[in-house]
JSON list of C-alpha atoms in Angstrom, two decimals:
[
{"chain": "A", "resi": 1, "resn": "MET", "atom": "CA", "xyz": [141.88, 93.63, 103.37]},
{"chain": "A", "resi": 2, "resn": "LYS", "atom": "CA", "xyz": [141.29, 96.17, 100.65]},
{"chain": "A", "resi": 3, "resn": "GLU", "atom": "CA", "xyz": [138.88, 98.98, 101.51]},
{"chain": "A", "resi": 4, "resn": "GLN", "atom": "CA", "xyz": [135.38, 98.87, 100.08]},
{"chain": "A", "resi": 5, "resn": "ARG", "atom": "CA", "xyz": [133.04, 101.80, 99.51]},
{"chain": "A", "resi": 6, "resn": "ILE", "atom": "CA", "xyz": [129.31, 102.15, 99.96]},
{"chain": "A", "resi": 7, "resn": "LEU", "atom": "CA", "xyz": [127.52, 105.12, 98.38]},
{"chain": "A", "resi": 8, "resn": "ILE", "atom": "CA", "xyz": [124.15, 106.06, 99.89]},
{"chain": "A", "resi": 9, "resn": "VAL", "atom": "CA", "xyz": [121.81, 108.57, 98.27]},
{"chain": "A", "resi": 10, "resn": "SER", "atom": "CA", "xyz": [118.15, 109.45, 98.66]},
{"chain": "A", "resi": 11, "resn": "ASP", "atom": "CA", "xyz": [115.57, 111.80, 97.24]},
{"chain": "A", "resi": 12, "resn": "THR", "atom": "CA", "xyz": [117.47, 112.33, 94.00]},
{"chain": "A", "resi": 13, "resn": "HIS", "atom": "CA", "xyz": [114.25, 113.27, 92.18]},
{"chain": "A", "resi": 14, "resn": "GLY", "atom": "CA", "xyz": [115.51, 112.58, 88.69]},
{"chain": "A", "resi": 15, "resn": "SER", "atom": "CA", "xyz": [119.03, 113.94, 89.09]},
{"chain": "A", "resi": 16, "resn": "ASN", "atom": "CA", "xyz": [120.36, 111.04, 87.03]},
{"chain": "A", "resi": 17, "resn": "ASN", "atom": "CA", "xyz": [123.46, 112.86, 85.85]},
{"chain": "A", "resi": 18, "resn": "VAL", "atom": "CA", "xyz": [124.49, 113.65, 89.43]},
{"chain": "A", "resi": 19, "resn": "VAL", "atom": "CA", "xyz": [124.00, 110.02, 90.49]},
{"chain": "A", "resi": 20, "resn": "ALA", "atom": "CA", "xyz": [125.97, 108.73, 87.48]},
{"chain": "A", "resi": 21, "resn": "LYS", "atom": "CA", "xyz": [128.82, 111.22, 88.11]},
{"chain": "A", "resi": 22, "resn": "LEU", "atom": "CA", "xyz": [129.01, 110.29, 91.81]},
{"chain": "A", "resi": 23, "resn": "ILE", "atom": "CA", "xyz": [129.19, 106.59, 90.98]},
{"chain": "A", "resi": 24, "resn": "ASP", "atom": "CA", "xyz": [131.84, 107.23, 88.34]},
{"chain": "A", "resi": 25, "resn": "LYS", "atom": "CA", "xyz": [133.89, 109.41, 90.74]},
{"chain": "A", "resi": 26, "resn": "ILE", "atom": "CA", "xyz": [133.57, 107.26, 93.89]},
{"chain": "A", "resi": 27, "resn": "LYS", "atom": "CA", "xyz": [133.52, 103.82, 92.23]},
{"chain": "A", "resi": 28, "resn": "PRO", "atom": "CA", "xyz": [131.58, 102.23, 95.08]},
{"chain": "A", "resi": 29, "resn": "ASN", "atom": "CA", "xyz": [131.37, 98.49, 95.68]},
{"chain": "A", "resi": 30, "resn": "LEU", "atom": "CA", "xyz": [127.74, 98.99, 96.73]},
{"chain": "A", "resi": 31, "resn": "THR", "atom": "CA", "xyz": [125.19, 101.68, 95.85]},
{"chain": "A", "resi": 32, "resn": "VAL", "atom": "CA", "xyz": [122.06, 102.28, 97.88]},
{"chain": "A", "resi": 33, "resn": "CYS", "atom": "CA", "xyz": [119.12, 104.63, 97.30]},
{"chain": "A", "resi": 34, "resn": "ALA", "atom": "CA", "xyz": [116.64, 105.29, 100.11]},
{"chain": "A", "resi": 35, "resn": "GLY", "atom": "CA", "xyz": [113.86, 106.15, 97.65]},
{"chain": "A", "resi": 36, "resn": "ASP", "atom": "CA", "xyz": [112.33, 109.01, 95.70]},
{"chain": "A", "resi": 37, "resn": "SER", "atom": "CA", "xyz": [114.63, 108.82, 92.73]},
{"chain": "A", "resi": 38, "resn": "ASP", "atom": "CA", "xyz": [111.80, 109.50, 90.26]},
{"chain": "A", "resi": 39, "resn": "ASN", "atom": "CA", "xyz": [113.64, 107.27, 87.80]},
{"chain": "A", "resi": 40, "resn": "ASP", "atom": "CA", "xyz": [112.51, 104.44, 85.63]},
{"chain": "A", "resi": 41, "resn": "GLN", "atom": "CA", "xyz": [113.26, 100.86, 86.59]},
{"chain": "A", "resi": 42, "resn": "LYS", "atom": "CA", "xyz": [116.02, 100.62, 84.00]},
{"chain": "A", "resi": 43, "resn": "PHE", "atom": "CA", "xyz": [117.99, 103.40, 85.68]},
{"chain": "A", "resi": 44, "resn": "ILE", "atom": "CA", "xyz": [117.35, 101.99, 89.15]},
{"chain": "A", "resi": 45, "resn": "LYS", "atom": "CA", "xyz": [118.51, 98.49, 88.15]},
{"chain": "A", "resi": 46, "resn": "LYS", "atom": "CA", "xyz": [121.60, 99.85, 86.41]},
{"chain": "A", "resi": 47, "resn": "TYR", "atom": "CA", "xyz": [122.82, 102.12, 89.20]},
{"chain": "A", "resi": 48, "resn": "PHE", "atom": "CA", "xyz": [121.54, 100.81, 92.54]},
{"chain": "A", "resi": 49, "resn": "ASP", "atom": "CA", "xyz": [122.24, 97.53, 94.32]},
{"chain": "A", "resi": 50, "resn": "TYR", "atom": "CA", "xyz": [119.51, 98.28, 96.87]},
{"chain": "A", "resi": 51, "resn": "PHE", "atom": "CA", "xyz": [116.57, 100.60, 96.47]},
{"chain": "A", "resi": 52, "resn": "ALA", "atom": "CA", "xyz": [113.68, 101.55, 98.78]},
{"chain": "A", "resi": 53, "resn": "LEU", "atom": "CA", "xyz": [110.35, 102.59, 97.35]},
{"chain": "A", "resi": 54, "resn": "GLY", "atom": "CA", "xyz": [109.62, 106.20, 98.19]},
{"chain": "A", "resi": 55, "resn": "ASP", "atom": "CA", "xyz": [106.35, 108.09, 98.01]},
{"chain": "A", "resi": 56, "resn": "ASN", "atom": "CA", "xyz": [107.16, 109.33, 94.49]},
{"chain": "A", "resi": 57, "resn": "GLU", "atom": "CA", "xyz": [107.67, 105.77, 93.21]},
{"chain": "A", "resi": 58, "resn": "ILE", "atom": "CA", "xyz": [104.68, 104.35, 95.06]},
{"chain": "A", "resi": 59, "resn": "THR", "atom": "CA", "xyz": [102.18, 106.83, 93.68]},
{"chain": "A", "resi": 60, "resn": "LYS", "atom": "CA", "xyz": [103.37, 105.89, 90.18]},
{"chain": "A", "resi": 61, "resn": "LEU", "atom": "CA", "xyz": [102.82, 102.16, 90.65]},
{"chain": "A", "resi": 62, "resn": "PRO", "atom": "CA", "xyz": [100.13, 100.84, 88.28]},
{"chain": "A", "resi": 63, "resn": "LYS", "atom": "CA", "xyz": [98.05, 99.66, 91.24]},
{"chain": "A", "resi": 64, "resn": "PHE", "atom": "CA", "xyz": [97.73, 103.24, 92.51]},
{"chain": "A", "resi": 65, "resn": "LYS", "atom": "CA", "xyz": [97.62, 105.26, 89.29]},
{"chain": "A", "resi": 66, "resn": "LYS", "atom": "CA", "xyz": [93.84, 105.06, 89.21]},
{"chain": "A", "resi": 67, "resn": "MET", "atom": "CA", "xyz": [93.46, 105.87, 92.88]},
{"chain": "A", "resi": 68, "resn": "VAL", "atom": "CA", "xyz": [92.54, 109.37, 93.92]},
{"chain": "A", "resi": 69, "resn": "LYS", "atom": "CA", "xyz": [95.47, 110.88, 95.80]},
{"chain": "A", "resi": 70, "resn": "GLY", "atom": "CA", "xyz": [93.26, 111.76, 98.77]},
{"chain": "A", "resi": 71, "resn": "ASP", "atom": "CA", "xyz": [92.15, 108.15, 99.09]},
{"chain": "A", "resi": 72, "resn": "PHE", "atom": "CA", "xyz": [95.75, 107.00, 98.92]},
{"chain": "A", "resi": 73, "resn": "TRP", "atom": "CA", "xyz": [96.67, 109.05, 101.99]},
{"chain": "A", "resi": 74, "resn": "GLU", "atom": "CA", "xyz": [93.38, 108.83, 103.91]},
{"chain": "A", "resi": 75, "resn": "LYS", "atom": "CA", "xyz": [93.17, 105.05, 103.75]},
{"chain": "A", "resi": 76, "resn": "LYS", "atom": "CA", "xyz": [96.79, 104.86, 104.89]},
{"chain": "A", "resi": 77, "resn": "ILE", "atom": "CA", "xyz": [97.56, 102.46, 102.06]},
{"chain": "A", "resi": 78, "resn": "TYR", "atom": "CA", "xyz": [100.93, 104.19, 101.83]},
{"chain": "A", "resi": 79, "resn": "GLU", "atom": "CA", "xyz": [101.96, 102.77, 105.20]},
{"chain": "A", "resi": 80, "resn": "GLU", "atom": "CA", "xyz": [102.00, 99.27, 103.72]},
{"chain": "A", "resi": 81, "resn": "PHE", "atom": "CA", "xyz": [104.64, 100.39, 101.25]},
{"chain": "A", "resi": 82, "resn": "PHE", "atom": "CA", "xyz": [106.60, 103.09, 103.08]},
{"chain": "A", "resi": 83, "resn": "ASN", "atom": "CA", "xyz": [107.14, 100.85, 106.04]},
{"chain": "A", "resi": 84, "resn": "GLN", "atom": "CA", "xyz": [108.56, 98.01, 104.03]},
{"chain": "A", "resi": 85, "resn": "ALA", "atom": "CA", "xyz": [112.20, 97.49, 104.75]},
{"chain": "A", "resi": 86, "resn": "GLN", "atom": "CA", "xyz": [114.95, 95.66, 102.95]},
{"chain": "A", "resi": 87, "resn": "TYR", "atom": "CA", "xyz": [117.73, 93.91, 104.80]},
{"chain": "A", "resi": 88, "resn": "PHE", "atom": "CA", "xyz": [121.22, 93.30, 103.50]},
{"chain": "A", "resi": 89, "resn": "LYS", "atom": "CA", "xyz": [124.79, 92.70, 104.59]},
{"chain": "A", "resi": 90, "resn": "PHE", "atom": "CA", "xyz": [127.86, 94.66, 103.64]},
{"chain": "A", "resi": 91, "resn": "GLY", "atom": "CA", "xyz": [131.03, 93.11, 104.96]},
{"chain": "A", "resi": 92, "resn": "ASN", "atom": "CA", "xyz": [130.13, 91.77, 108.37]},
{"chain": "A", "resi": 93, "resn": "LYS", "atom": "CA", "xyz": [127.51, 94.48, 109.07]},
{"chain": "A", "resi": 94, "resn": "ASN", "atom": "CA", "xyz": [123.71, 94.19, 108.90]},
{"chain": "A", "resi": 95, "resn": "PHE", "atom": "CA", "xyz": [121.69, 96.95, 107.26]},
{"chain": "A", "resi": 96, "resn": "MET", "atom": "CA", "xyz": [118.04, 97.90, 107.10]},
{"chain": "A", "resi": 97, "resn": "LEU", "atom": "CA", "xyz": [116.87, 100.18, 104.28]},
{"chain": "A", "resi": 98, "resn": "THR", "atom": "CA", "xyz": [113.59, 102.07, 104.18]},
{"chain": "A", "resi": 99, "resn": "HIS", "atom": "CA", "xyz": [112.31, 105.34, 102.76]},
{"chain": "A", "resi": 100, "resn": "TYR", "atom": "CA", "xyz": [109.93, 105.91, 105.65]},
{"chain": "A", "resi": 101, "resn": "TYR", "atom": "CA", "xyz": [107.58, 108.83, 105.92]},
{"chain": "A", "resi": 102, "resn": "SER", "atom": "CA", "xyz": [108.03, 110.31, 109.40]},
{"chain": "A", "resi": 103, "resn": "VAL", "atom": "CA", "xyz": [109.37, 113.85, 109.16]},
{"chain": "A", "resi": 104, "resn": "LYS", "atom": "CA", "xyz": [108.53, 114.95, 112.71]},
{"chain": "A", "resi": 105, "resn": "ASN", "atom": "CA", "xyz": [110.82, 112.64, 114.65]},
{"chain": "A", "resi": 106, "resn": "PRO", "atom": "CA", "xyz": [112.31, 110.09, 112.25]},
{"chain": "A", "resi": 107, "resn": "ILE", "atom": "CA", "xyz": [114.78, 108.57, 114.69]},
{"chain": "A", "resi": 108, "resn": "LYS", "atom": "CA", "xyz": [112.25, 107.90, 117.46]},
{"chain": "A", "resi": 109, "resn": "THR", "atom": "CA", "xyz": [109.64, 106.69, 114.95]},
{"chain": "A", "resi": 110, "resn": "LEU", "atom": "CA", "xyz": [112.07, 104.32, 113.23]},
{"chain": "A", "resi": 111, "resn": "GLN", "atom": "CA", "xyz": [113.16, 102.90, 116.58]},
{"chain": "A", "resi": 112, "resn": "LYS", "atom": "CA", "xyz": [109.57, 102.27, 117.63]},
{"chain": "A", "resi": 113, "resn": "LYS", "atom": "CA", "xyz": [108.31, 100.92, 114.30]},
{"chain": "A", "resi": 114, "resn": "TYR", "atom": "CA", "xyz": [111.21, 98.53, 113.68]},
{"chain": "A", "resi": 115, "resn": "LYS", "atom": "CA", "xyz": [112.17, 97.67, 117.26]},
{"chain": "A", "resi": 116, "resn": "GLN", "atom": "CA", "xyz": [111.61, 93.92, 116.89]},
{"chain": "A", "resi": 117, "resn": "ALA", "atom": "CA", "xyz": [113.23, 93.67, 113.44]},
{"chain": "A", "resi": 118, "resn": "ILE", "atom": "CA", "xyz": [116.27, 95.60, 114.69]},
{"chain": "A", "resi": 119, "resn": "LYS", "atom": "CA", "xyz": [116.65, 93.14, 117.54]},
{"chain": "A", "resi": 120, "resn": "ASP", "atom": "CA", "xyz": [115.85, 89.95, 115.58]},
{"chain": "A", "resi": 121, "resn": "LYS", "atom": "CA", "xyz": [118.05, 90.76, 112.61]},
{"chain": "A", "resi": 122, "resn": "LYS", "atom": "CA", "xyz": [120.87, 92.26, 114.72]},
{"chain": "A", "resi": 123, "resn": "ILE", "atom": "CA", "xyz": [120.83, 95.47, 112.71]},
{"chain": "A", "resi": 124, "resn": "ASP", "atom": "CA", "xyz": [123.96, 97.62, 112.83]},
{"chain": "A", "resi": 125, "resn": "TYR", "atom": "CA", "xyz": [122.79, 100.40, 110.49]},
{"chain": "A", "resi": 126, "resn": "ILE", "atom": "CA", "xyz": [119.41, 101.81, 109.46]},
{"chain": "A", "resi": 127, "resn": "ILE", "atom": "CA", "xyz": [119.27, 103.86, 106.27]},
{"chain": "A", "resi": 128, "resn": "SER", "atom": "CA", "xyz": [116.26, 106.10, 105.79]},
{"chain": "A", "resi": 129, "resn": "GLY", "atom": "CA", "xyz": [115.26, 108.83, 103.35]},
{"chain": "A", "resi": 130, "resn": "HIS", "atom": "CA", "xyz": [112.32, 111.20, 102.85]},
{"chain": "A", "resi": 131, "resn": "THR", "atom": "CA", "xyz": [113.29, 114.15, 105.04]},
{"chain": "A", "resi": 132, "resn": "HIS", "atom": "CA", "xyz": [115.96, 115.59, 102.67]},
{"chain": "A", "resi": 133, "resn": "VAL", "atom": "CA", "xyz": [117.96, 116.36, 105.83]},
{"chain": "A", "resi": 134, "resn": "PRO", "atom": "CA", "xyz": [121.26, 114.51, 106.35]},
{"chain": "A", "resi": 135, "resn": "TYR", "atom": "CA", "xyz": [122.25, 112.95, 109.65]},
{"chain": "A", "resi": 136, "resn": "ILE", "atom": "CA", "xyz": [124.24, 110.08, 111.07]},
{"chain": "A", "resi": 137, "resn": "THR", "atom": "CA", "xyz": [123.21, 109.25, 114.62]},
{"chain": "A", "resi": 138, "resn": "ASN", "atom": "CA", "xyz": [124.99, 106.59, 116.67]},
{"chain": "A", "resi": 139, "resn": "LEU", "atom": "CA", "xyz": [122.58, 105.31, 119.27]},
{"chain": "A", "resi": 140, "resn": "TYR", "atom": "CA", "xyz": [123.52, 103.77, 122.57]},
{"chain": "A", "resi": 141, "resn": "TYR", "atom": "CA", "xyz": [121.28, 100.82, 121.64]},
{"chain": "A", "resi": 142, "resn": "GLY", "atom": "CA", "xyz": [124.15, 99.61, 119.48]},
{"chain": "A", "resi": 143, "resn": "TYR", "atom": "CA", "xyz": [123.08, 100.72, 116.02]},
{"chain": "A", "resi": 144, "resn": "THR", "atom": "CA", "xyz": [123.32, 103.80, 113.82]},
{"chain": "A", "resi": 145, "resn": "ILE", "atom": "CA", "xyz": [120.51, 105.57, 111.98]},
{"chain": "A", "resi": 146, "resn": "MET", "atom": "CA", "xyz": [121.42, 107.65, 108.95]},
{"chain": "A", "resi": 147, "resn": "ASN", "atom": "CA", "xyz": [119.82, 109.72, 106.23]},
{"chain": "A", "resi": 148, "resn": "PRO", "atom": "CA", "xyz": [121.88, 110.92, 103.26]},
{"chain": "A", "resi": 149, "resn": "GLY", "atom": "CA", "xyz": [119.75, 114.03, 102.70]},
{"chain": "A", "resi": 150, "resn": "SER", "atom": "CA", "xyz": [119.16, 114.91, 99.06]},
{"chain": "A", "resi": 151, "resn": "ILE", "atom": "CA", "xyz": [121.40, 115.52, 96.06]},
{"chain": "A", "resi": 152, "resn": "HIS", "atom": "CA", "xyz": [118.53, 117.39, 94.42]},
{"chain": "A", "resi": 153, "resn": "LYS", "atom": "CA", "xyz": [116.45, 119.46, 96.85]},
{"chain": "A", "resi": 154, "resn": "PRO", "atom": "CA", "xyz": [118.08, 119.77, 100.28]},
{"chain": "A", "resi": 155, "resn": "ARG", "atom": "CA", "xyz": [115.89, 120.99, 103.12]},
{"chain": "A", "resi": 156, "resn": "ASP", "atom": "CA", "xyz": [118.90, 121.80, 105.27]},
{"chain": "A", "resi": 157, "resn": "VAL", "atom": "CA", "xyz": [120.29, 124.86, 103.50]},
{"chain": "A", "resi": 158, "resn": "ASP", "atom": "CA", "xyz": [123.50, 124.80, 105.52]},
{"chain": "A", "resi": 159, "resn": "ALA", "atom": "CA", "xyz": [124.24, 121.18, 104.64]},
{"chain": "A", "resi": 160, "resn": "GLY", "atom": "CA", "xyz": [123.51, 121.66, 100.94]},
{"chain": "A", "resi": 161, "resn": "LYS", "atom": "CA", "xyz": [123.18, 118.78, 98.49]},
{"chain": "A", "resi": 162, "resn": "THR", "atom": "CA", "xyz": [124.46, 115.67, 100.25]},
{"chain": "A", "resi": 163, "resn": "TYR", "atom": "CA", "xyz": [125.08, 111.94, 100.17]},
{"chain": "A", "resi": 164, "resn": "ILE", "atom": "CA", "xyz": [126.75, 109.47, 102.53]},
{"chain": "A", "resi": 165, "resn": "LEU", "atom": "CA", "xyz": [129.98, 107.66, 101.82]},
{"chain": "A", "resi": 166, "resn": "GLY", "atom": "CA", "xyz": [131.01, 104.65, 103.86]},
{"chain": "A", "resi": 167, "resn": "ILE", "atom": "CA", "xyz": [134.48, 103.15, 103.86]},
{"chain": "A", "resi": 168, "resn": "TYR", "atom": "CA", "xyz": [134.68, 99.54, 105.01]},
{"chain": "A", "resi": 169, "resn": "LYS", "atom": "CA", "xyz": [138.07, 98.35, 106.17]},
{"chain": "A", "resi": 170, "resn": "ASN", "atom": "CA", "xyz": [139.23, 95.88, 108.83]},
{"chain": "A", "resi": 171, "resn": "ASN", "atom": "CA", "xyz": [135.64, 94.90, 109.71]},
{"chain": "A", "resi": 172, "resn": "LYS", "atom": "CA", "xyz": [134.67, 98.53, 110.44]},
{"chain": "A", "resi": 173, "resn": "ILE", "atom": "CA", "xyz": [132.70, 101.05, 108.42]},
{"chain": "A", "resi": 174, "resn": "ASN", "atom": "CA", "xyz": [133.28, 104.76, 108.78]},
{"chain": "A", "resi": 175, "resn": "PHE", "atom": "CA", "xyz": [130.46, 106.88, 107.39]},
{"chain": "A", "resi": 176, "resn": "LYS", "atom": "CA", "xyz": [130.54, 110.56, 106.57]},
{"chain": "A", "resi": 177, "resn": "ILE", "atom": "CA", "xyz": [128.12, 113.03, 105.07]},
{"chain": "A", "resi": 178, "resn": "CYS", "atom": "CA", "xyz": [129.56, 114.52, 101.90]},
{"chain": "A", "resi": 179, "resn": "LYS", "atom": "CA", "xyz": [128.54, 117.51, 99.82]},
{"chain": "A", "resi": 180, "resn": "VAL", "atom": "CA", "xyz": [127.96, 117.17, 96.12]},
{"chain": "A", "resi": 181, "resn": "SER", "atom": "CA", "xyz": [130.69, 119.18, 94.41]}
]
């Protein structure tokens, strides 16, 4: 079987040219954004197969434009949107995609929040954004949680501007964190 590539980005914050160059360079079979692209829907539809709403997109939704920002956060309306997850398959693997908002302990929070969905949908990989810090964590529960970091504003200075590249071959996917060059 020919190898297939999955490109995962998050928190691009309008870095359209970087996204377009990565896609052109990598030529992925699937592109995923874990939110906060700050792009219009045209760009999102053109470049991403799957996209999670991030806090920057949500606060721009017409429903919330009139809402005072304080009310948005205090009423916890954001939870309804941040916690939404998308589910998809790539090869024979099951994915869950969310932007999520937990910065303190994202792995533990994701496990707790989505415990039943992970079990019911037999999730192999969880993709999350928001923290701007890249990681790929294989858990003994049988799934992997990953965050591509940010190609725009990394919060992990040592890691730099990052994304995740997955290579699918022989029913296995190998993921690695890559630096934007």
